[in-house]
Coordinates of C-alpha atoms and ligand atoms in Angstrom, one line a residue:
M1190 CA 0.0 -0.1 0.1
G1191 CA 1.3 3.5 -0.6
T1192 CA 0.2 6.5 1.1
S1193 CA -2.7 6.5 3.6
V1194 CA -5.5 8.7 2.5
Q1195 CA -8.2 9.5 5.0
S1196 CA -9.0 13.0 4.2
T1197 CA -12.0 14.2 2.4
Q1198 CA -11.1 17.9 3.1
P1199 CA -11.4 20.5 0.5
A1200 CA -8.1 21.4 -1.1
P1201 CA -6.2 24.1 1.1
K1202 CA -6.1 27.5 -0.5
A1203 CA -3.2 28.2 -2.9
S1204 CA -0.3 29.2 -0.6
A1205 CA 2.5 31.5 -1.5
R1206 CA 4.9 28.7 -1.5
P1207 CA 6.8 28.0 -4.8
V1208 CA 5.7 25.1 -7.1
E1209 CA 8.0 22.4 -7.5
Q1210 CA 8.3 21.3 -10.8
Y1211 CA 8.8 17.6 -12.0
D1212 CA 8.3 15.4 -15.1
A1213 CA 6.5 12.8 -13.0
I1214 CA 5.1 12.6 -9.4
I1215 CA 4.4 9.2 -7.6
I1216 CA 2.2 9.1 -4.6
G1217 CA 2.9 6.3 -2.2
A1218 CA 6.2 4.8 -0.9
G1219 CA 4.9 1.4 -0.6
V1220 CA 6.0 -1.7 -2.5
T1221 CA 4.7 -0.4 -5.8
G1222 CA 5.8 3.1 -5.4
L1223 CA 9.4 2.5 -4.5
Y1224 CA 9.8 0.3 -7.4
Q1225 CA 8.1 2.8 -9.6
L1226 CA 10.4 5.5 -8.6
Y1227 CA 13.5 3.4 -9.4
R1228 CA 12.1 2.6 -13.0
I1229 CA 11.0 6.2 -13.7
R1230 CA 14.5 7.4 -12.7
Q1231 CA 16.0 5.1 -15.2
L1232 CA 14.1 7.2 -17.8
G1233 CA 16.4 10.1 -16.9
I1234 CA 13.3 12.3 -16.2
S1235 CA 12.8 14.5 -13.0
V1236 CA 10.6 12.7 -10.5
R1237 CA 9.5 13.0 -6.8
L1238 CA 7.6 10.5 -4.7
F1239 CA 5.5 11.8 -1.9
D1240 CA 3.9 9.7 1.0
D1241 CA 2.2 10.8 4.2
G1242 CA 4.0 8.5 6.3
D1243 CA 7.3 9.3 8.0
G1244 CA 8.9 6.2 6.7
V1245 CA 8.8 4.1 3.5
G1246 CA 7.0 0.9 3.3
G1247 CA 3.3 1.6 2.8
T1248 CA 1.3 -1.4 4.1
W1249 CA 4.4 -2.6 6.0
Y1250 CA 4.9 0.9 7.4
W1251 CA 1.2 1.4 8.5
N1252 CA 0.2 -2.0 9.7
R1253 CA 2.6 -2.5 12.5
Y1254 CA 0.1 -4.2 14.8
P1255 CA 1.3 -7.2 16.8
G1256 CA 1.2 -10.4 14.8
C1257 CA 1.4 -8.6 11.4
R1258 CA 3.2 -10.8 8.9
F1259 CA 3.3 -12.2 5.2
D1260 CA 0.6 -14.9 4.4
S1261 CA 2.7 -15.7 1.2
E1262 CA 6.1 -17.3 1.2
S1263 CA 8.9 -14.8 2.0
E1264 CA 11.0 -16.0 -1.1
T1265 CA 8.1 -15.1 -3.4
Y1266 CA 7.3 -11.7 -1.9
G1267 CA 10.6 -10.0 -2.5
Y1268 CA 11.1 -7.9 -5.7
S1269 CA 12.6 -9.9 -8.5
F1270 CA 14.1 -7.1 -10.6
S1271 CA 17.6 -7.0 -9.1
K1272 CA 19.9 -10.1 -8.9
E1273 CA 21.9 -8.2 -6.3
L1274 CA 19.2 -7.5 -4.1
L1275 CA 18.0 -11.1 -4.4
E1276 CA 21.6 -12.1 -3.4
E1277 CA 21.9 -9.8 -0.5
W1278 CA 18.7 -10.2 1.3
D1279 CA 18.2 -13.2 3.7
W1280 CA 14.6 -13.9 4.9
K1281 CA 14.6 -15.1 8.4
E1282 CA 11.2 -16.7 8.5
H1283 CA 9.3 -18.6 5.8
Y1284 CA 6.4 -16.1 6.5
S1285 CA 8.2 -12.8 7.4
G1286 CA 6.9 -10.5 10.0
Q1287 CA 6.2 -6.9 9.7
P1288 CA 9.4 -5.6 11.3
E1289 CA 11.5 -7.5 8.9
N1290 CA 9.3 -6.5 6.0
E1291 CA 9.8 -2.9 6.9
R1292 CA 13.4 -3.3 7.0
Y1293 CA 13.4 -5.0 3.8
L1294 CA 11.8 -1.9 2.1
N1295 CA 14.0 0.3 3.8
Y1296 CA 17.0 -1.7 2.7
V1297 CA 15.7 -1.4 -0.9
A1298 CA 15.3 2.5 -0.4
D1299 CA 18.8 2.7 0.9
K1300 CA 20.5 0.2 -1.8
F1301 CA 19.0 2.1 -4.8
D1302 CA 19.4 5.5 -3.2
L1303 CA 15.7 6.3 -3.4
R1304 CA 15.2 8.6 -0.4
S1305 CA 16.9 11.6 -2.4
D1306 CA 13.8 11.6 -4.4
I1307 CA 11.3 10.9 -1.6
Q1308 CA 9.4 13.5 0.1
L1309 CA 7.8 11.9 3.5
N1310 CA 5.1 13.3 5.8
S1311 CA 3.3 14.8 2.8
R1312 CA -0.5 14.2 2.8
L1313 CA -1.9 14.9 -0.7
A1314 CA -4.8 17.1 -0.5
S1315 CA -5.7 17.8 -4.3
A1316 CA -4.6 16.9 -7.8
V1317 CA -5.9 19.2 -10.5
Y1318 CA -5.4 18.7 -14.2
D1319 CA -4.5 21.8 -16.1
E1320 CA -5.9 21.3 -19.5
R1321 CA -4.0 24.1 -21.2
A1322 CA -0.5 23.2 -19.8
N1323 CA -1.2 19.4 -19.9
R1324 CA 0.1 19.3 -16.3
W1325 CA -1.1 18.1 -12.9
D1326 CA -1.1 20.5 -10.2
L1327 CA -0.8 19.1 -6.6
E1328 CA -1.4 20.6 -3.1
F1329 CA -0.3 18.9 -0.1
E1330 CA -1.9 19.5 3.3
D1331 CA 1.1 21.4 4.6
G1332 CA 0.7 23.8 1.8
R1333 CA 3.5 22.5 -0.3
R1334 CA 2.8 22.6 -4.1
A1335 CA 4.0 20.6 -7.1
R1336 CA 3.4 20.3 -10.7
A1337 CA 4.2 17.4 -13.1
Q1338 CA 3.2 16.1 -16.6
F1339 CA 2.6 12.6 -15.2
L1340 CA 0.9 11.7 -12.1
I1341 CA 1.4 8.0 -10.7
G1342 CA -1.0 6.8 -7.9
A1343 CA 0.7 4.1 -6.1
V1344 CA -1.5 4.2 -3.1
G1345 CA -2.4 0.5 -2.8
I1346 CA -5.8 -1.2 -2.7
L1347 CA -5.9 -1.6 1.0
S1348 CA -4.9 1.6 2.4
A1349 CA -8.0 3.7 3.0
R1350 CA -8.9 2.7 6.6
F1351 CA -12.3 1.9 7.7
T1352 CA -13.8 2.6 10.9
P1353 CA -17.6 1.6 11.3
P1354 CA -19.8 4.6 12.1
F1355 CA -20.8 3.4 15.4
E1356 CA -22.5 6.0 17.6
G1357 CA -20.4 7.6 20.2
T1358 CA -17.1 6.5 18.8
D1359 CA -15.4 9.8 19.9
S1360 CA -16.9 9.6 23.4
F1361 CA -14.7 6.7 24.4
K1362 CA -12.4 7.8 27.2
G1363 CA -10.0 5.0 26.7
R1364 CA -7.5 4.5 23.8
S1365 CA -9.0 3.8 20.2
L1366 CA -6.6 2.2 17.7
H1367 CA -7.1 1.0 14.1
T1368 CA -4.8 -1.8 12.9
G1369 CA -4.1 0.0 9.8
S1370 CA -2.4 2.9 11.5
W1371 CA -0.8 1.2 14.5
P1372 CA 1.4 3.5 16.5
K1373 CA 5.3 3.3 16.3
E1374 CA 5.7 3.4 20.0
P1375 CA 4.8 0.2 21.7
V1376 CA 1.2 0.0 22.8
E1377 CA 0.9 -1.1 26.5
L1378 CA -1.3 -4.1 26.6
A1379 CA -0.3 -6.0 29.5
G1380 CA -3.1 -6.3 32.0
K1381 CA -5.5 -4.1 29.9
R1382 CA -9.1 -4.7 29.0
V1383 CA -9.0 -4.8 25.3
A1384 CA -11.7 -5.1 22.6
V1385 CA -10.9 -6.2 19.0
I1386 CA -13.8 -5.5 16.6
G1387 CA -13.4 -7.8 13.5
T1388 CA -12.3 -11.1 12.7
G1389 CA -10.9 -10.7 9.3
P1390 CA -7.1 -11.8 8.5
T1391 CA -5.7 -8.8 10.4
A1392 CA -7.7 -9.5 13.6
V1393 CA -6.9 -13.1 13.3
Q1394 CA -3.2 -12.3 13.6
L1395 CA -3.6 -9.6 16.2
I1396 CA -5.8 -11.6 18.5
T1397 CA -3.4 -14.6 18.4
E1398 CA -0.6 -12.3 19.2
I1399 CA -2.0 -10.4 22.1
A1400 CA -4.5 -12.7 23.9
K1401 CA -1.7 -14.0 26.2
E1402 CA -0.4 -10.5 27.0
V1403 CA -3.7 -8.6 27.7
G1404 CA -5.7 -8.8 31.1
H1405 CA -8.9 -9.5 29.2
L1406 CA -9.7 -9.6 25.5
T1407 CA -13.2 -9.3 24.1
V1408 CA -13.5 -10.3 20.4
F1409 CA -16.6 -8.8 18.5
Q1410 CA -17.3 -11.1 15.5
R1411 CA -19.8 -10.5 12.7
T1412 CA -18.8 -13.1 10.2
P1413 CA -16.5 -16.2 11.2
N1414 CA -13.9 -17.0 8.7
Y1415 CA -12.4 -20.2 7.4
C1416 CA -8.9 -19.8 8.9
A1417 CA -6.3 -22.2 8.2
P1418 CA -2.9 -23.0 9.7
L1419 CA 0.1 -20.9 8.4
R1420 CA 2.9 -23.2 9.8
N1421 CA 5.6 -20.6 9.8
S1422 CA 9.1 -21.6 10.5
L1423 CA 12.5 -20.2 10.4
V1424 CA 14.6 -20.4 7.2
T1425 CA 17.6 -22.5 7.5
P1426 CA 21.0 -21.5 6.0
E1427 CA 20.6 -24.3 3.4
T1428 CA 17.1 -23.4 2.5
Q1429 CA 18.4 -19.6 2.2
E1430 CA 21.0 -21.0 -0.3
R1431 CA 18.4 -22.9 -2.2
F1432 CA 16.2 -19.8 -2.6
K1433 CA 19.3 -17.8 -3.9
A1434 CA 20.2 -20.4 -6.2
T1435 CA 16.7 -20.9 -7.6
Y1436 CA 15.3 -17.5 -7.8
P1437 CA 15.0 -17.6 -11.6
E1438 CA 12.8 -20.7 -11.3
I1439 CA 10.8 -19.4 -8.4
H1440 CA 9.8 -16.2 -10.2
K1441 CA 9.1 -18.0 -13.5
R1442 CA 6.8 -20.2 -11.6
I1443 CA 4.9 -17.6 -9.8
R1444 CA 4.5 -15.5 -13.0
E1445 CA 2.8 -18.8 -14.4
T1446 CA 0.3 -19.5 -11.6
P1447 CA -3.0 -17.8 -11.6
A1448 CA -2.6 -15.7 -8.6
G1449 CA 1.3 -15.3 -8.2
F1450 CA 1.6 -18.0 -5.6
A1451 CA 3.7 -20.9 -5.9
Y1452 CA 0.9 -23.3 -6.0
D1453 CA -0.9 -25.3 -8.7
F1454 CA -4.5 -26.4 -8.3
D1455 CA -5.1 -30.1 -8.6
P1456 CA -6.6 -30.7 -11.9
R1457 CA -9.0 -33.3 -10.8
K1458 CA -12.7 -32.6 -10.2
T1459 CA -13.4 -32.9 -6.5
L1460 CA -16.4 -35.2 -6.4
E1461 CA -14.9 -37.7 -9.0
V1462 CA -12.3 -38.5 -6.6
P1463 CA -13.2 -41.3 -4.1
R1464 CA -14.1 -39.8 -0.7
E1465 CA -11.2 -41.6 1.1
E1466 CA -8.7 -40.2 -1.5
R1467 CA -10.3 -36.7 -1.3
L1468 CA -9.9 -36.7 2.5
A1469 CA -6.4 -37.9 2.3
L1470 CA -5.5 -34.8 0.1
Y1471 CA -7.2 -32.6 2.4
E1472 CA -5.3 -33.9 5.4
K1473 CA -2.2 -33.8 3.6
L1474 CA -2.7 -30.2 2.4
W1475 CA -3.7 -29.3 6.0
T1476 CA -0.1 -30.2 7.2
Q1477 CA 1.4 -27.9 4.7
P1478 CA 2.4 -24.3 5.2
G1479 CA 0.7 -21.4 3.4
F1480 CA -2.0 -21.2 1.1
S1481 CA -1.6 -24.8 -0.1
K1482 CA -5.1 -25.6 1.4
W1483 CA -6.6 -23.1 -0.8
L1484 CA -4.5 -22.9 -3.8
G1485 CA -3.2 -26.4 -4.1
N1486 CA -6.6 -28.0 -3.6
F1487 CA -9.0 -29.4 -6.3
H1488 CA -9.4 -26.5 -8.9
D1489 CA -13.2 -26.8 -8.8
I1490 CA -13.5 -25.9 -5.2
M1491 CA -13.6 -22.2 -6.5
S1492 CA -16.3 -22.9 -9.2
N1493 CA -18.5 -25.8 -8.1
R1494 CA -20.6 -25.3 -5.0
E1495 CA -20.9 -29.0 -3.9
A1496 CA -17.1 -29.3 -4.4
N1497 CA -16.6 -26.2 -2.2
E1498 CA -18.9 -27.5 0.4
D1499 CA -17.1 -30.8 0.6
F1500 CA -13.7 -29.0 1.8
A1501 CA -15.7 -26.4 3.7
E1502 CA -17.1 -29.0 6.0
F1503 CA -13.7 -30.5 6.5
V1504 CA -12.5 -27.1 7.6
R1505 CA -15.5 -26.5 9.9
N1506 CA -14.6 -30.0 11.6
K1507 CA -11.0 -28.8 12.1
I1508 CA -12.3 -25.7 13.9
R1509 CA -14.7 -27.6 16.1
A1510 CA -11.8 -30.0 17.2
R1511 CA -9.6 -27.1 18.4
V1512 CA -12.3 -25.2 20.4
K1513 CA -13.3 -26.8 23.8
D1514 CA -16.5 -25.2 24.3
P1515 CA -18.9 -26.4 21.7
V1516 CA -21.2 -23.4 21.8
V1517 CA -18.1 -21.1 21.2
A1518 CA -16.8 -23.5 18.6
E1519 CA -20.2 -23.3 16.5
K1520 CA -20.0 -19.5 16.7
L1521 CA -16.6 -19.6 15.1
V1522 CA -17.6 -21.9 12.4
P1523 CA -18.5 -20.0 9.1
K1524 CA -21.7 -21.3 7.3
D1525 CA -22.8 -18.5 5.4
H1526 CA -20.2 -18.3 2.6
P1527 CA -18.2 -20.7 0.5
F1528 CA -14.6 -21.4 1.4
G1529 CA -12.2 -19.1 -0.4
S1530 CA -15.0 -16.5 -1.3
K1531 CA -13.2 -14.2 1.2
R1532 CA -9.3 -14.1 1.7
I1533 CA -8.5 -17.1 3.9
P1534 CA -6.8 -15.8 7.1
L1535 CA -3.7 -18.0 7.8
E1536 CA -3.2 -18.3 11.6
S1537 CA -0.8 -19.7 14.3
G1538 CA -3.0 -20.8 17.1
Y1539 CA -6.0 -18.5 16.5
Y1540 CA -8.7 -20.8 17.6
E1541 CA -7.0 -22.0 20.8
Q1542 CA -7.2 -18.4 22.2
F1543 CA -11.0 -19.0 22.6
N1544 CA -10.1 -21.7 25.1
R1545 CA -8.4 -19.0 27.3
D1546 CA -10.2 -17.9 30.4
N1547 CA -9.3 -14.2 29.7
V1548 CA -11.0 -14.3 26.2
L1549 CA -14.7 -13.7 25.4
L1550 CA -16.2 -14.2 21.9
V1551 CA -19.2 -11.9 21.4
D1552 CA -21.4 -12.7 18.2
V1553 CA -22.6 -9.3 17.2
N1554 CA -25.4 -11.0 15.0
E1555 CA -27.0 -12.2 18.5
T1556 CA -26.1 -9.0 20.5
P1557 CA -25.4 -6.2 18.0
I1558 CA -23.2 -3.3 19.1
E1559 CA -25.7 -0.4 19.9
R1560 CA -23.0 2.2 20.4
V1561 CA -19.6 3.1 21.9
T1562 CA -19.8 4.7 25.2
P1563 CA -17.2 6.5 27.3
K1564 CA -16.4 3.4 29.3
G1565 CA -16.5 0.8 26.3
I1566 CA -19.0 -0.8 24.1
K1567 CA -22.8 -1.1 24.7
T1568 CA -24.3 -4.3 23.0
T1569 CA -28.0 -5.1 23.1
D1570 CA -27.5 -7.0 26.3
Q1571 CA -24.7 -5.3 28.3
E1572 CA -22.0 -2.5 28.5
H1573 CA -18.6 -4.1 28.1
E1574 CA -15.9 -1.7 29.7
F1575 CA -12.4 -1.4 28.0
D1576 CA -9.2 0.3 28.4
I1577 CA -8.4 0.0 24.6
I1578 CA -10.7 -0.5 21.6
V1579 CA -9.0 -1.9 18.6
Y1580 CA -10.7 -1.5 15.1
A1581 CA -9.6 -4.4 13.0
T1582 CA -12.3 -3.4 10.6
G1583 CA -10.4 -3.3 7.3
F1584 CA -10.4 -0.9 4.5
D1585 CA -12.4 0.9 1.9
A1586 CA -10.7 -1.4 -0.7
V1587 CA -9.4 -0.5 -4.3
S1588 CA -11.4 2.7 -4.9
G1589 CA -11.3 4.2 -1.5
S1590 CA -7.6 5.1 -1.6
L1591 CA -8.1 7.3 -4.7
T1592 CA -11.7 8.5 -4.3
R1593 CA -10.8 10.0 -0.8
I1594 CA -8.3 12.3 -2.6
D1595 CA -9.7 15.4 -4.4
I1596 CA -8.6 14.4 -7.8
R1597 CA -10.0 16.6 -10.7
G1598 CA -9.6 15.7 -14.6
E1599 CA -10.6 17.4 -17.7
G1600 CA -13.4 19.9 -17.3
G1601 CA -13.1 19.8 -13.6
R1602 CA -14.7 16.2 -13.3
T1603 CA -13.9 14.7 -10.1
F1604 CA -12.5 11.3 -9.7
K1605 CA -14.9 10.6 -6.8
D1606 CA -17.9 11.3 -8.9
T1607 CA -16.4 9.4 -12.0
W1608 CA -16.0 6.3 -9.7
A1609 CA -19.2 6.8 -7.8
D1610 CA -20.6 3.6 -9.3
G1611 CA -17.1 1.7 -8.8
P1612 CA -13.8 1.6 -10.5
R1613 CA -13.9 2.9 -14.1
T1614 CA -10.8 2.2 -15.9
Y1615 CA -9.3 0.7 -19.1
L1616 CA -6.9 -2.2 -18.2
G1617 CA -7.1 -1.0 -14.5
I1618 CA -4.5 1.6 -15.4
Q1619 CA -6.1 4.8 -16.5
T1620 CA -9.4 6.5 -16.3
A1621 CA -10.9 8.4 -19.3
G1622 CA -11.0 12.2 -18.6
F1623 CA -7.9 12.0 -16.4
P1624 CA -4.9 12.3 -18.9
N1625 CA -1.5 11.1 -17.8
F1626 CA -2.8 9.8 -14.5
F1627 CA -1.7 6.4 -14.0
I1628 CA -3.0 4.0 -11.4
A1629 CA -0.3 1.8 -10.2
T1630 CA -2.2 -1.1 -9.1
N1631 CA -2.2 -4.6 -10.3
S1632 CA -5.9 -5.0 -10.4
A1633 CA -6.2 -8.7 -11.1
F1634 CA -6.1 -11.2 -7.9
C1635 CA -2.5 -11.3 -7.8
N1636 CA 0.2 -11.5 -5.1
Y1637 CA 2.5 -8.5 -4.5
P1638 CA 5.2 -7.5 -5.2
V1639 CA 6.0 -9.5 -8.3
C1640 CA 2.7 -8.7 -9.9
A1641 CA 3.2 -5.1 -8.9
E1642 CA 6.5 -5.2 -10.9
T1643 CA 4.4 -5.9 -14.2
I1644 CA 2.2 -2.8 -13.8
V1645 CA 5.3 -0.5 -12.7
E1646 CA 7.3 -1.7 -15.8
W1647 CA 4.3 -1.3 -18.0
I1648 CA 3.8 2.3 -16.9
S1649 CA 7.4 3.2 -17.1
D1650 CA 7.5 1.7 -20.6
C1651 CA 4.4 3.6 -21.6
I1652 CA 6.1 7.0 -20.6
K1653 CA 9.3 5.9 -22.3
Y1654 CA 7.4 5.2 -25.7
M1655 CA 5.6 8.6 -25.2
R1656 CA 8.8 10.5 -25.0
E1657 CA 10.4 8.5 -27.8
K1658 CA 7.5 9.0 -30.1
G1659 CA 7.0 12.8 -29.0
F1660 CA 3.5 12.3 -27.3
N1661 CA 2.8 14.5 -24.5
R1662 CA -0.6 13.0 -23.5
I1663 CA -2.3 9.8 -22.9
E1664 CA -5.8 8.7 -21.9
P1665 CA -8.1 5.8 -22.7
T1666 CA -11.0 6.3 -25.3
P1667 CA -14.4 6.2 -23.5
E1668 CA -15.1 3.2 -25.7
A1669 CA -12.0 1.2 -24.7
E1670 CA -12.9 1.9 -21.1
E1671 CA -16.6 0.8 -21.5
A1672 CA -15.5 -2.3 -23.3
W1673 CA -13.1 -3.2 -20.5
I1674 CA -15.8 -2.6 -17.8
A1675 CA -18.0 -4.9 -19.6
H1676 CA -15.4 -7.6 -20.0
A1677 CA -14.4 -7.4 -16.3
A1678 CA -18.0 -7.5 -15.4
E1679 CA -18.5 -10.7 -17.5
L1680 CA -15.5 -12.4 -16.1
A1681 CA -16.8 -11.5 -12.5
S1682 CA -20.1 -13.1 -13.2
H1683 CA -18.5 -16.5 -13.5
T1684 CA -17.2 -16.4 -10.0
F1685 CA -19.2 -17.0 -6.7
L1686 CA -17.5 -14.2 -4.9
S1687 CA -20.5 -12.0 -5.4
D1688 CA -22.6 -14.0 -3.0
T1689 CA -20.3 -13.1 -0.1
K1690 CA -19.9 -9.9 2.1
S1691 CA -16.3 -8.9 1.6
W1692 CA -14.0 -6.0 0.6
F1693 CA -13.8 -7.9 -2.7
M1694 CA -17.3 -6.9 -3.4
G1695 CA -17.0 -3.5 -1.6
S1696 CA -19.8 -4.8 0.7
N1697 CA -17.9 -4.2 3.9
I1698 CA -18.6 -0.4 3.4
P1699 CA -22.1 0.9 4.1
G1700 CA -23.3 2.5 0.9
K1701 CA -20.7 1.2 -1.4
K1702 CA -22.0 -0.2 -4.6
R1703 CA -21.7 -4.0 -4.4
Q1704 CA -19.5 -5.2 -7.2
L1705 CA -16.3 -7.1 -7.6
L1706 CA -13.5 -4.5 -7.3
L1707 CA -10.7 -6.8 -8.6
Y1708 CA -10.2 -8.0 -12.0
A1709 CA -11.3 -11.8 -12.1
N1710 CA -8.9 -13.1 -14.6
S1711 CA -5.6 -14.9 -13.9
A1712 CA -2.5 -12.9 -13.4
P1713 CA -0.7 -14.3 -16.6
K1714 CA -3.8 -13.5 -18.7
Y1715 CA -3.9 -10.1 -17.3
R1716 CA -0.3 -9.5 -18.0
A1717 CA -0.8 -10.9 -21.7
E1718 CA -3.7 -8.5 -22.2
I1719 CA -1.7 -5.5 -21.0
T1720 CA 1.4 -6.4 -22.7
Q1721 CA -0.5 -6.9 -25.9
V1722 CA -2.1 -3.4 -25.9
A1723 CA 1.4 -2.0 -25.4
A1724 CA 2.8 -4.0 -28.2
S1725 CA -0.1 -2.6 -30.4
G1726 CA 1.1 0.9 -29.7
Y1727 CA -1.5 1.4 -27.0
E1728 CA -4.6 0.5 -28.7
G1729 CA -7.6 1.9 -27.1
F1730 CA -5.6 5.0 -25.8
T1731 CA -5.7 8.3 -27.4
L1732 CA -2.1 9.6 -27.7
E1733 CA -1.6 13.3 -28.6
Ligands
N01_266 O1 -10.1 -6.5 6.8 P1 -11.4 -7.4 6.5 P2 -8.6 -7.1 7.3 N1 -19.3 -4.5 13.0 O2 -12.3 -6.6 5.8 C1 -15.4 -6.6 10.7 C2 -5.1 -8.2 3.6 N2 -4.2 -8.8 4.7 O3 -7.9 -5.9 7.6 O4 -16.5 -10.0 7.7 C3 -18.7 -5.6 13.4 O5 -11.1 -8.8 5.9 C4 -15.7 -7.4 9.3 O6 -16.9 -8.3 9.6 P3 -17.7 -8.9 8.2 C5 -5.8 -9.5 3.0 O7 -5.9 -9.2 1.7 C6 -3.2 -9.6 4.6 O8 -8.8 -8.0 8.2 O9 -17.6 -7.8 7.2 N3 -17.6 -6.0 12.6 C7 -14.4 -8.3 9.4 O10 -14.4 -9.4 10.3 C8 -7.1 -9.0 3.7 O11 -8.2 -9.7 3.0 C9 -2.6 -10.1 5.6 O12 -19.0 -9.3 8.7 C10 -17.4 -5.2 11.6 C11 -13.3 -7.2 9.8 O13 -14.1 -6.1 10.5 C12 -7.2 -7.6 3.8 O14 -5.9 -7.2 4.1 C13 -2.9 -9.9 6.9 C14 -17.9 -4.1 11.1 C15 -12.6 -6.6 8.7 O15 -12.0 -7.6 7.9 C16 -8.3 -6.9 4.9 O16 -8.1 -7.6 6.0 C17 -4.0 -9.1 7.1 C18 -19.0 -3.7 11.8 N4 -19.8 -2.5 11.6 C19 -4.7 -8.4 6.1 N5 -17.4 -3.7 9.9 C20 -1.5 -11.0 5.3 O17 -1.1 -12.0 5.9 C21 -16.4 -4.3 9.7 N6 -16.3 -5.5 10.6 C22 -0.3 -10.6 4.3

């Protein structure tokens, strides 16, 4: 994730500060933005990257809550573009934790001397396109002003934090925290009465880590998830050497798999495999680390309801076996959505936390939250008192990080209005009416950062092409954009993600239009599509 954009404030009035001039401006110093800066600099043009954090790292800067770590294999997560970097960096754990991930991105920033072109502590207030000059005028909340021909939004898909609009939120006298902006200074949890609202992948990591430390923990759950064991371990020196010797193969493989992970689905149809053999595969997958239980499973669990239900019931029974109190266990068992229709949280002892005396599970479907009070949280049956309330309530995903910025394109049209009915793009990269504004997000379901590299390279190649051919301005034709939206909707209609409430569908945000926010094609197919467009001389775009 790049910069965190919480503000819907109007742009500050033009200040007397001088306007900094660049060829390109990048917003966001996360995995994507850092590499984008590296690539744009190679074009020999002037570029500046702005981020509102006081450090680089994006997601890995902001999400420093206890327990935060990769759910993808560390060796698949690092950048692939630099052989030297791959040689130099040692991953300590198979699923690396936030502190190490943040160190990695700082190491990258230092190694490639990126900091000299990065401006931290700069929250973008507005970006307005000047049609006559073909330039983007940016104002930051501190009054700083900058202007550039190209604007690249590397703000991530999960960076606009969401806090539910409970009544009384501000009245709470204790400490309120959101996992997506966890403080840098250690948070004193020992002996405290803590509430965690939410049971998504973030909450699952957090709860597991803090339950043993806090005095009492109350977990407010709306929808239970299918959590599967992560099975993390240390990387041995021998394995480290193997990673380094085989990076080309590792990267080739993750570029060929549908979602950028090092797993292949089993090509057999679930229900055509005899029951005993099926269960044996499930058990085997269960003992393996990472997403193997999902992405190494029978391929049709993601398309055939009956097949999905077969594995879902296997997972439910795994949960029941780990939670001592059968009533609590049943509350933790998901029954309302198919396995894999939401991101599967990977855990390291999550369910066992509910066997502890100091942990209480509150199902908000039975006793809804009525309001936040000065002392804590009032549900329909009682007031729970807390010292700390943690909102592990996710993000206004994909669109929120852009629509919360005051971005104005041709004729003063606002990005917020243009995307009011959901993301409107061609290839996920540009929106008609916003020339030279690139959205550096890999919009397919695809693991970062190897998939982010694709989009970064596409954008820098496009700018290079424009400069070589003497073009100054690029934007998609409305027709190409319309056709892309229809194509994406058609692909989305073949998934069963739409039946589930999740950030994938925007349905975690009150009032947000329900639609698949990501592009439901495999990462290799998406890569082929955008590569083909570039090879054709940017078909579907107007270049001037
Ligand atoms: O957010 P979420 P997240 N009342 O939206 C609940 C990535 N990630 O931060 O499910 C009560 O999944 C909400 O309930 P429900 C990963 O891509 C990666 O956990 O909507 N509860 C849910 O339980 C992931 O998918 C890692 O019914 C409310 C929770 O808040 C994405 O980030 C680790 C509520 C939000 O869950 C987002 O995960 C962590 C309300 N009014 C995250 N509103 C890795 O391991 C919301 N909730 C790399």
